[in-house]
Tab-separated table of C-alpha atoms in Angstrom:
chain	number	residue	atom	x	y	z
A	1	UNK	CA	-32.818	82.407	-36.118
A	2	UNK	CA	-31.234	81.800	-32.943
A	3	UNK	CA	-32.541	81.334	-29.745
A	4	UNK	CA	-31.375	81.401	-26.269
A	5	UNK	CA	-33.361	80.271	-23.226
A	6	UNK	CA	-32.797	80.778	-19.884
A	7	UNK	CA	-34.599	78.919	-16.634
A	8	UNK	CA	-33.706	77.107	-13.588
A	9	UNK	CA	-34.171	75.232	-10.407
A	10	UNK	CA	-36.932	73.398	-11.032
A	11	UNK	CA	-39.492	71.458	-13.078
A	12	UNK	CA	-41.990	73.920	-13.473
A	13	UNK	CA	-39.451	77.010	-14.499
A	14	UNK	CA	-37.650	74.129	-17.240
A	15	UNK	CA	-40.987	72.896	-18.641
A	16	UNK	CA	-42.503	75.858	-19.949
A	17	UNK	CA	-39.564	76.576	-21.702
A	18	UNK	CA	-38.703	73.172	-23.551
A	19	UNK	CA	-42.370	73.623	-24.650
A	20	UNK	CA	-41.587	77.149	-26.275
A	21	UNK	CA	-38.545	75.411	-27.646
A	22	UNK	CA	-39.982	72.628	-28.849
A	23	UNK	CA	-42.779	74.696	-30.694
A	24	UNK	CA	-40.052	77.675	-32.209
A	25	UNK	CA	-37.838	74.320	-34.016
A	26	UNK	CA	-41.315	72.943	-35.513
A	27	UNK	CA	-42.124	76.390	-37.086
A	28	UNK	CA	-38.493	76.911	-37.774
A	29	UNK	CA	-36.674	73.903	-38.288
A	30	UNK	CA	-33.555	75.742	-39.017
A	31	UNK	CA	-33.354	77.441	-36.176
A	32	UNK	CA	-30.385	77.037	-33.067
A	33	UNK	CA	-31.615	77.014	-29.597
A	34	UNK	CA	-28.761	77.149	-26.696
A	35	UNK	CA	-30.130	77.192	-23.189
A	36	UNK	CA	-27.763	79.037	-20.157
A	37	UNK	CA	-29.038	77.193	-16.749
A	38	UNK	CA	-27.476	76.684	-13.435
A	39	UNK	CA	-24.304	74.820	-12.308
A	40	UNK	CA	-25.737	71.620	-10.198
A	41	UNK	CA	-29.363	72.080	-11.227
A	42	UNK	CA	-31.835	69.957	-12.844
A	43	UNK	CA	-31.988	72.045	-15.661
A	44	UNK	CA	-28.130	70.550	-16.335
A	45	UNK	CA	-29.620	67.151	-17.216
A	46	UNK	CA	-33.315	67.306	-18.373
A	47	UNK	CA	-32.413	70.225	-21.224
A	48	UNK	CA	-29.627	67.716	-22.445
A	49	UNK	CA	-32.311	65.048	-22.594
A	50	UNK	CA	-34.773	66.779	-25.062
A	51	UNK	CA	-31.474	67.418	-27.042
A	52	UNK	CA	-30.508	70.662	-26.432
A	53	UNK	CA	-27.256	72.594	-25.398
A	54	UNK	CA	-26.536	73.875	-22.621
A	55	UNK	CA	-24.271	76.308	-20.642
A	56	UNK	CA	-23.899	76.317	-16.727
A	57	UNK	CA	-23.280	79.608	-14.465
A	58	UNK	CA	-22.321	79.518	-11.440
A	59	UNK	CA	-25.650	81.049	-9.632
A	60	UNK	CA	-26.783	81.036	-5.574
A	61	UNK	CA	-29.671	82.576	-4.136
A	62	UNK	CA	-30.803	85.261	-1.639
A	63	UNK	CA	-30.843	84.316	1.664
A	64	UNK	CA	-33.902	86.223	3.645
A	65	UNK	CA	-32.080	85.119	7.155
A	66	UNK	CA	-31.107	88.215	9.258
A	67	UNK	CA	-27.856	86.844	10.818
A	68	UNK	CA	-24.037	87.298	9.642
A	69	UNK	CA	-24.229	84.187	7.823
A	70	UNK	CA	-26.927	85.397	5.734
A	71	UNK	CA	-25.323	88.594	4.773
A	72	UNK	CA	-21.938	86.539	3.729
A	73	UNK	CA	-23.957	84.162	1.904
A	74	UNK	CA	-26.280	87.938	0.216
A	75	UNK	CA	-22.314	88.844	-0.857
A	76	UNK	CA	-21.357	85.655	-2.404
A	77	UNK	CA	-24.388	86.076	-4.259
A	78	UNK	CA	-23.786	89.930	-5.594
A	79	UNK	CA	-20.453	88.509	-6.399
A	80	UNK	CA	-21.564	85.603	-8.608
A	81	UNK	CA	-23.971	88.266	-10.336
A	82	UNK	CA	-21.661	90.138	-11.323
A	83	UNK	CA	-19.314	87.273	-12.762
A	84	UNK	CA	-22.300	85.601	-14.114
A	85	UNK	CA	-23.378	88.881	-16.217
A	86	UNK	CA	-19.676	88.803	-17.461
A	87	UNK	CA	-20.058	85.076	-18.239
A	88	UNK	CA	-23.682	85.292	-20.117
A	89	UNK	CA	-22.683	88.559	-22.064
A	90	UNK	CA	-19.383	86.440	-23.589
A	91	UNK	CA	-22.177	83.765	-24.048
A	92	UNK	CA	-24.567	85.473	-26.017
A	93	UNK	CA	-22.124	87.616	-28.024
A	94	UNK	CA	-20.923	84.279	-29.493
A	95	UNK	CA	-24.204	82.637	-30.252
A	96	UNK	CA	-25.625	85.777	-31.544
A	97	UNK	CA	-29.405	84.970	-30.809
A	98	UNK	CA	-32.320	86.887	-32.004
A	99	UNK	CA	-34.321	86.672	-28.724
A	100	UNK	CA	-33.342	85.506	-25.184
A	101	UNK	CA	-36.218	83.888	-23.779
A	102	UNK	CA	-36.230	83.282	-19.509
A	103	UNK	CA	-39.114	80.989	-17.596
A	104	UNK	CA	-38.340	81.298	-14.274
A	105	UNK	CA	-35.040	80.607	-11.679
A	106	UNK	CA	-32.613	83.116	-10.136
A	107	UNK	CA	-30.285	82.112	-13.510
A	108	UNK	CA	-33.068	84.605	-15.549
A	109	UNK	CA	-31.498	87.608	-14.385
A	110	UNK	CA	-27.668	87.416	-15.353
A	111	UNK	CA	-29.129	86.046	-18.597
A	112	UNK	CA	-31.540	88.469	-19.442
A	113	UNK	CA	-29.734	91.353	-17.701
A	114	UNK	CA	-26.811	90.706	-19.937
A	115	UNK	CA	-29.612	90.332	-23.803
A	116	UNK	CA	-31.204	93.691	-22.509
A	117	UNK	CA	-27.720	95.511	-22.292
A	118	UNK	CA	-26.830	93.928	-25.916
A	119	UNK	CA	-29.607	95.502	-26.900
A	120	UNK	CA	-31.328	91.961	-28.004
A	121	UNK	CA	-34.757	91.295	-27.613
A	122	UNK	CA	-36.068	89.732	-24.029
A	123	UNK	CA	-38.725	88.227	-22.439
A	124	UNK	CA	-39.926	86.853	-18.942
A	125	UNK	CA	-42.622	84.288	-18.243
A	126	UNK	CA	-44.039	83.855	-14.947
A	127	UNK	CA	-46.631	81.484	-14.713
A	128	UNK	CA	-47.909	82.180	-11.080
A	129	UNK	CA	-50.049	84.627	-10.110
A	130	UNK	CA	-48.103	86.349	-7.882
A	131	UNK	CA	-44.351	87.083	-9.517
A	132	UNK	CA	-41.125	86.215	-7.732
A	133	UNK	CA	-38.377	88.471	-6.727
A	134	UNK	CA	-36.703	87.879	-10.147
A	135	UNK	CA	-39.943	89.015	-12.265
A	136	UNK	CA	-39.966	91.797	-10.384
A	137	UNK	CA	-36.670	92.951	-10.888
A	138	UNK	CA	-36.348	91.852	-15.120
A	139	UNK	CA	-39.907	93.997	-15.019
A	140	UNK	CA	-38.194	96.785	-15.973
A	141	UNK	CA	-35.584	95.892	-18.552
A	142	UNK	CA	-37.542	93.407	-20.182
A	143	UNK	CA	-39.501	94.016	-23.700
A	144	UNK	CA	-42.503	91.716	-22.351
A	145	UNK	CA	-43.954	90.324	-19.708
A	146	UNK	CA	-45.973	87.469	-20.422
A	147	UNK	CA	-47.969	86.418	-17.532
A	148	UNK	CA	-50.090	83.134	-17.201
A	149	UNK	CA	-53.114	84.896	-14.951
A	150	UNK	CA	-54.882	87.784	-15.768
A	151	UNK	CA	-54.685	89.283	-12.672
A	152	UNK	CA	-51.603	89.435	-12.447
A	153	UNK	CA	-51.259	92.595	-14.283
A	154	UNK	CA	-51.938	94.058	-11.487
A	155	UNK	CA	-48.410	93.440	-10.106
A	156	UNK	CA	-46.750	95.204	-12.617
A	157	UNK	CA	-45.874	99.362	-12.253
A	158	UNK	CA	-45.741	98.984	-16.831
A	159	UNK	CA	-48.289	96.632	-17.952
A	160	UNK	CA	-48.551	97.876	-21.056
A	161	UNK	CA	-45.210	95.502	-21.401
A	162	UNK	CA	-47.616	92.291	-19.467
A	163	UNK	CA	-48.976	89.785	-22.311
A	164	UNK	CA	-51.595	87.431	-20.624
A	165	UNK	CA	-50.823	84.120	-22.460
A	166	UNK	CA	-51.166	81.288	-19.823
A	167	UNK	CA	-48.907	78.812	-19.500
A	168	UNK	CA	-47.040	76.514	-22.562
A	169	UNK	CA	-47.546	72.424	-21.978
A	170	UNK	CA	-45.077	70.597	-23.608
A	171	UNK	CA	-46.369	69.247	-26.364
A	172	UNK	CA	-45.957	65.577	-25.759
A	173	UNK	CA	-48.751	66.132	-23.175
A	174	UNK	CA	-51.597	64.534	-24.752
A	175	UNK	CA	-49.899	62.659	-27.672
A	176	UNK	CA	-51.595	59.425	-26.703
A	177	UNK	CA	-54.618	58.064	-25.463
A	178	UNK	CA	-55.182	57.033	-21.601
A	179	UNK	CA	-55.343	53.542	-23.584
A	180	UNK	CA	-52.368	53.529	-25.209
A	181	UNK	CA	-50.440	55.553	-22.155
A	182	UNK	CA	-51.976	52.527	-19.917
A	183	UNK	CA	-50.122	49.809	-22.035
A	184	UNK	CA	-46.854	51.320	-22.795
A	185	UNK	CA	-46.530	51.429	-18.834
A	186	UNK	CA	-47.905	47.595	-18.022
A	187	UNK	CA	-50.944	48.848	-16.882
A	188	UNK	CA	-54.420	47.270	-18.175
A	189	UNK	CA	-56.775	49.400	-19.374
A	190	UNK	CA	-59.697	49.062	-16.487
A	191	UNK	CA	-57.341	49.589	-13.953
A	192	UNK	CA	-56.925	53.056	-12.207
A	193	UNK	CA	-53.437	54.670	-11.548
A	194	UNK	CA	-52.748	57.276	-8.745
A	195	UNK	CA	-49.812	58.999	-9.263
A	196	UNK	CA	-48.084	60.726	-6.535
A	197	UNK	CA	-45.982	63.550	-7.290
A	198	UNK	CA	-44.546	66.772	-4.924
A	199	UNK	CA	-42.209	68.615	-7.311
A	200	UNK	CA	-38.597	67.827	-8.589
A	201	UNK	CA	-36.906	68.034	-5.679
A	202	UNK	CA	-39.664	66.420	-3.845
A	203	UNK	CA	-41.021	67.008	-0.663
A	204	UNK	CA	-40.249	65.744	2.691
A	205	UNK	CA	-43.574	65.939	4.572
A	206	UNK	CA	-45.337	64.653	1.749
A	207	UNK	CA	-42.827	61.485	1.168
A	208	UNK	CA	-43.540	60.908	5.340
A	209	UNK	CA	-47.004	60.729	4.317
A	210	UNK	CA	-46.489	58.443	1.675
A	211	UNK	CA	-44.483	56.535	3.365
A	212	UNK	CA	-46.884	55.282	5.909
A	213	UNK	CA	-49.936	55.346	3.353
A	214	UNK	CA	-47.654	52.668	0.958
A	215	UNK	CA	-47.409	49.741	3.699
A	216	UNK	CA	-51.742	50.538	4.130
A	217	UNK	CA	-52.310	49.175	0.692
A	218	UNK	CA	-52.132	45.080	0.051
A	219	UNK	CA	-53.078	45.160	-3.256
A	220	UNK	CA	-56.967	44.808	-3.115
A	221	UNK	CA	-57.405	48.580	-2.952
A	222	UNK	CA	-58.567	48.815	-6.682
A	223	UNK	CA	-55.527	51.031	-8.314
A	224	UNK	CA	-52.314	51.714	-8.701
A	225	UNK	CA	-50.449	53.717	-7.365
A	226	UNK	CA	-46.477	55.437	-8.648
A	227	UNK	CA	-45.214	58.002	-6.238
A	228	UNK	CA	-42.113	59.797	-7.021
A	229	UNK	CA	-40.517	60.755	-4.041
A	230	UNK	CA	-37.650	63.156	-5.584
A	231	UNK	CA	-33.815	62.902	-5.701
A	232	UNK	CA	-33.512	64.509	-2.105
A	233	UNK	CA	-35.316	61.984	-0.704
A	234	UNK	CA	-35.673	58.576	-2.794
A	235	UNK	CA	-32.874	56.363	-0.950
A	236	UNK	CA	-34.039	57.455	2.267
A	237	UNK	CA	-38.083	56.169	1.786
A	238	UNK	CA	-36.790	53.357	-0.901
A	239	UNK	CA	-34.707	52.011	2.389
A	240	UNK	CA	-37.707	52.623	4.926
A	241	UNK	CA	-39.962	50.793	2.911
A	242	UNK	CA	-38.449	48.167	2.311
A	243	UNK	CA	-38.331	47.464	5.469
A	244	UNK	CA	-41.900	48.200	6.362
A	245	UNK	CA	-43.213	47.527	2.365
A	246	UNK	CA	-40.994	44.875	1.155
A	247	UNK	CA	-44.056	43.424	-1.335
A	248	UNK	CA	-44.907	46.973	-2.458
A	249	UNK	CA	-44.611	46.356	-6.091
A	250	UNK	CA	-46.789	42.817	-5.788
A	251	UNK	CA	-49.431	45.479	-4.618
A	252	UNK	CA	-49.280	47.746	-7.330
A	253	UNK	CA	-46.575	50.205	-5.998
A	254	UNK	CA	-44.265	51.831	-7.775
A	255	UNK	CA	-41.514	54.132	-6.188
A	256	UNK	CA	-39.821	56.527	-8.349
A	257	UNK	CA	-36.531	59.025	-7.908
A	258	UNK	CA	-38.551	61.519	-10.778
A	259	UNK	CA	-40.532	60.464	-13.617
A	260	UNK	CA	-38.275	61.338	-16.630
A	261	UNK	CA	-41.947	60.286	-18.783
A	262	UNK	CA	-44.124	62.766	-17.448
A	263	UNK	CA	-46.432	62.902	-20.729
A	264	UNK	CA	-46.780	59.438	-20.709
A	265	UNK	CA	-47.242	58.887	-16.790
A	266	UNK	CA	-49.920	61.943	-16.663
A	267	UNK	CA	-51.938	60.488	-19.802
A	268	UNK	CA	-52.118	57.420	-17.843
A	269	UNK	CA	-53.052	58.512	-14.655
A	270	UNK	CA	-56.845	58.486	-13.597
A	271	UNK	CA	-56.236	60.658	-10.479
A	272	UNK	CA	-53.018	62.951	-9.263
A	273	UNK	CA	-51.685	63.886	-6.123
A	274	UNK	CA	-49.522	67.191	-6.234
A	275	UNK	CA	-48.267	70.545	-5.124
A	276	UNK	CA	-49.491	74.075	-7.122
A	277	UNK	CA	-46.703	75.185	-8.905
A	278	UNK	CA	-48.117	76.866	-11.698
A	279	UNK	CA	-46.520	74.753	-14.625
A	280	UNK	CA	-48.025	71.742	-12.695
A	281	UNK	CA	-51.239	73.457	-12.719
A	282	UNK	CA	-51.122	73.690	-16.473
A	283	UNK	CA	-50.081	70.520	-17.429
A	284	UNK	CA	-52.980	69.225	-15.570
A	285	UNK	CA	-55.903	71.333	-16.934
A	286	UNK	CA	-54.877	70.769	-20.430
A	287	UNK	CA	-54.984	66.850	-19.880
A	288	UNK	CA	-58.324	67.312	-17.743
A	289	UNK	CA	-56.670	65.560	-14.717
A	290	UNK	CA	-58.674	64.853	-11.384
A	291	UNK	CA	-56.268	66.036	-8.648
A	292	UNK	CA	-56.063	66.316	-4.464
A	293	UNK	CA	-53.760	69.028	-4.230
A	294	UNK	CA	-51.304	69.737	-1.360
A	295	UNK	CA	-49.831	73.108	-1.277
A	296	UNK	CA	-46.564	73.904	-0.810
A	297	UNK	CA	-46.437	76.226	2.056
A	298	UNK	CA	-43.109	76.847	1.562
A	299	UNK	CA	-43.304	79.799	-1.021
A	300	UNK	CA	-43.384	83.473	-1.232
A	301	UNK	CA	-47.093	84.985	-1.183
A	302	UNK	CA	-48.787	81.751	-0.231
A	303	UNK	CA	-49.000	81.745	-4.067
A	304	UNK	CA	-49.969	77.887	-4.136
A	305	UNK	CA	-52.342	77.769	-2.174
A	306	UNK	CA	-53.919	80.658	-3.962
A	307	UNK	CA	-53.328	78.689	-7.197
A	308	UNK	CA	-55.160	75.062	-5.854
A	309	UNK	CA	-58.249	77.447	-4.762
A	310	UNK	CA	-59.044	78.609	-8.596
A	311	UNK	CA	-58.968	74.858	-9.394
A	312	UNK	CA	-61.242	74.386	-5.876
A	313	UNK	CA	-63.945	76.723	-7.140
A	314	UNK	CA	-64.237	75.802	-10.625
A	315	UNK	CA	-64.250	72.077	-9.278
A	316	UNK	CA	-61.886	70.303	-10.335
A	317	UNK	CA	-59.620	69.951	-7.072
A	318	UNK	CA	-59.662	69.140	-3.914
A	319	UNK	CA	-57.570	71.153	-1.491
A	320	UNK	CA	-55.683	70.051	1.159
A	321	UNK	CA	-53.129	71.333	3.643
A	322	UNK	CA	-50.098	70.306	5.119
A	323	UNK	CA	-50.886	69.386	8.969
A	324	UNK	CA	-54.862	68.917	8.318
A	325	UNK	CA	-54.744	65.016	7.010
A	326	UNK	CA	-52.481	61.762	7.559
A	327	UNK	CA	-51.800	58.868	6.025
A	328	UNK	CA	-54.935	57.335	6.544
A	329	UNK	CA	-57.626	60.144	5.848
A	330	UNK	CA	-55.256	60.078	2.949
A	331	UNK	CA	-56.278	57.118	1.934
A	332	UNK	CA	-59.824	57.510	2.227
A	333	UNK	CA	-60.022	60.440	0.008
A	334	UNK	CA	-57.828	58.774	-2.749
A	335	UNK	CA	-60.166	56.148	-2.541
A	336	UNK	CA	-63.397	58.381	-2.332
A	337	UNK	CA	-63.009	59.691	-5.448
A	338	UNK	CA	-61.867	56.758	-7.388
A	339	UNK	CA	-64.843	54.774	-6.470
A	340	UNK	CA	-67.508	57.728	-7.804
A	341	UNK	CA	-67.044	58.048	-11.884
A	342	UNK	CA	-68.914	60.221	-11.959
A	343	UNK	CA	-67.184	62.786	-10.029
A	344	UNK	CA	-63.751	62.092	-11.604
A	345	UNK	CA	-66.005	63.136	-14.964
A	346	UNK	CA	-66.768	66.373	-13.481
A	347	UNK	CA	-63.500	66.978	-12.202
A	348	UNK	CA	-61.796	66.020	-15.191
A	349	UNK	CA	-64.566	68.203	-16.928
A	350	UNK	CA	-63.539	71.041	-14.598
A	351	UNK	CA	-60.015	71.415	-14.991
A	352	UNK	CA	-60.476	71.166	-19.343
A	353	UNK	CA	-62.661	74.075	-19.296
A	354	UNK	CA	-59.722	76.110	-17.281
A	355	UNK	CA	-57.055	75.042	-20.035
A	356	UNK	CA	-55.163	78.069	-22.030
A	357	UNK	CA	-54.329	75.219	-25.033
A	358	UNK	CA	-52.606	77.921	-26.812
A	359	UNK	CA	-50.159	78.987	-24.216
A	360	UNK	CA	-47.476	77.959	-26.189
A	361	UNK	CA	-48.784	79.259	-29.792
A	362	UNK	CA	-49.007	82.783	-28.514
A	363	UNK	CA	-45.890	83.059	-26.777
A	364	UNK	CA	-43.871	82.148	-29.875
A	365	UNK	CA	-45.834	84.521	-31.898
A	366	UNK	CA	-45.188	87.280	-29.331
A	367	UNK	CA	-41.618	86.836	-29.729
A	368	UNK	CA	-41.948	86.029	-33.229
A	369	UNK	CA	-43.772	89.551	-33.950
A	370	UNK	CA	-41.616	91.555	-31.606
A	371	UNK	CA	-38.356	89.902	-33.387
A	372	UNK	CA	-39.601	90.917	-36.649
A	373	UNK	CA	-40.625	94.777	-35.589
A	374	UNK	CA	-36.764	95.309	-34.210
């Protein structure tokens, strides 16, 4: 069998596609996979790292600015959609897939539209509780809409085509024990690790907070910190910390641009600080990781805070809103949680209770069942 996956823009869109592709490859060792992404976006780097072929289309976003520049931008976007639709049809015809699966990002629209027009089974997965613009537009055409939350059904005109699956997590998560993961990272088993990660591109405000917090660490704080700054901010943050905290490595702080070995790092973590993207939440629940969540305020319909409050209500997360804390208070929260092993254990159990452990399996089953019915 042959499968096309389309995803783009952020790791939250890319990782679910990789999870499903990996499981399909296990189920069908002779299957062939093709990914289609957006030129210049991170999928063009991450997908080949996993051993898959990827082709790029020229994709631009939709501007919500009511200005001349916004109008010009959107006219260019419409042109790019038309060209990408034509190119997607060409790629799909040449590859001749049995199904096309999209997991988020603007690139999904031309690819899944092209597949629908070519009468190939199509699927779109929406990991957030509130569907994005691309998913809303595609919901009228794809064979199945796969969603992460039961409550999401009410946002779709055709609930009979909506399947609640949860959000898939890559098989690499949970393959090691915490002790094994820490050993691979060079961290003693008894030393706590805090992982700070704010989306694949990084978050300016949180990098500012961490830039202030890291010089406060002196190696006696009782934990190690691994912070991912993101591609947009890494160079500037590294330069500034080189001045304010030149000995940060000696004090148990590691600064990275991006965490490529995320499954191992998350397995080793005792506490995670992050945004509330649905894919990240699914991974944290799957692994039962206590978390301090700072939802992004720059998302449609405030869906990240809605995601975060679900974890908070269950007892698995502490939710902080941007502007309501500073570096000193964040450090105090981290130290307070790490000092209470029973609290961490309870938070871990609460996160695990929310996990959709069979999401990847369910999605693969739906895809294969639909193909066989065609």
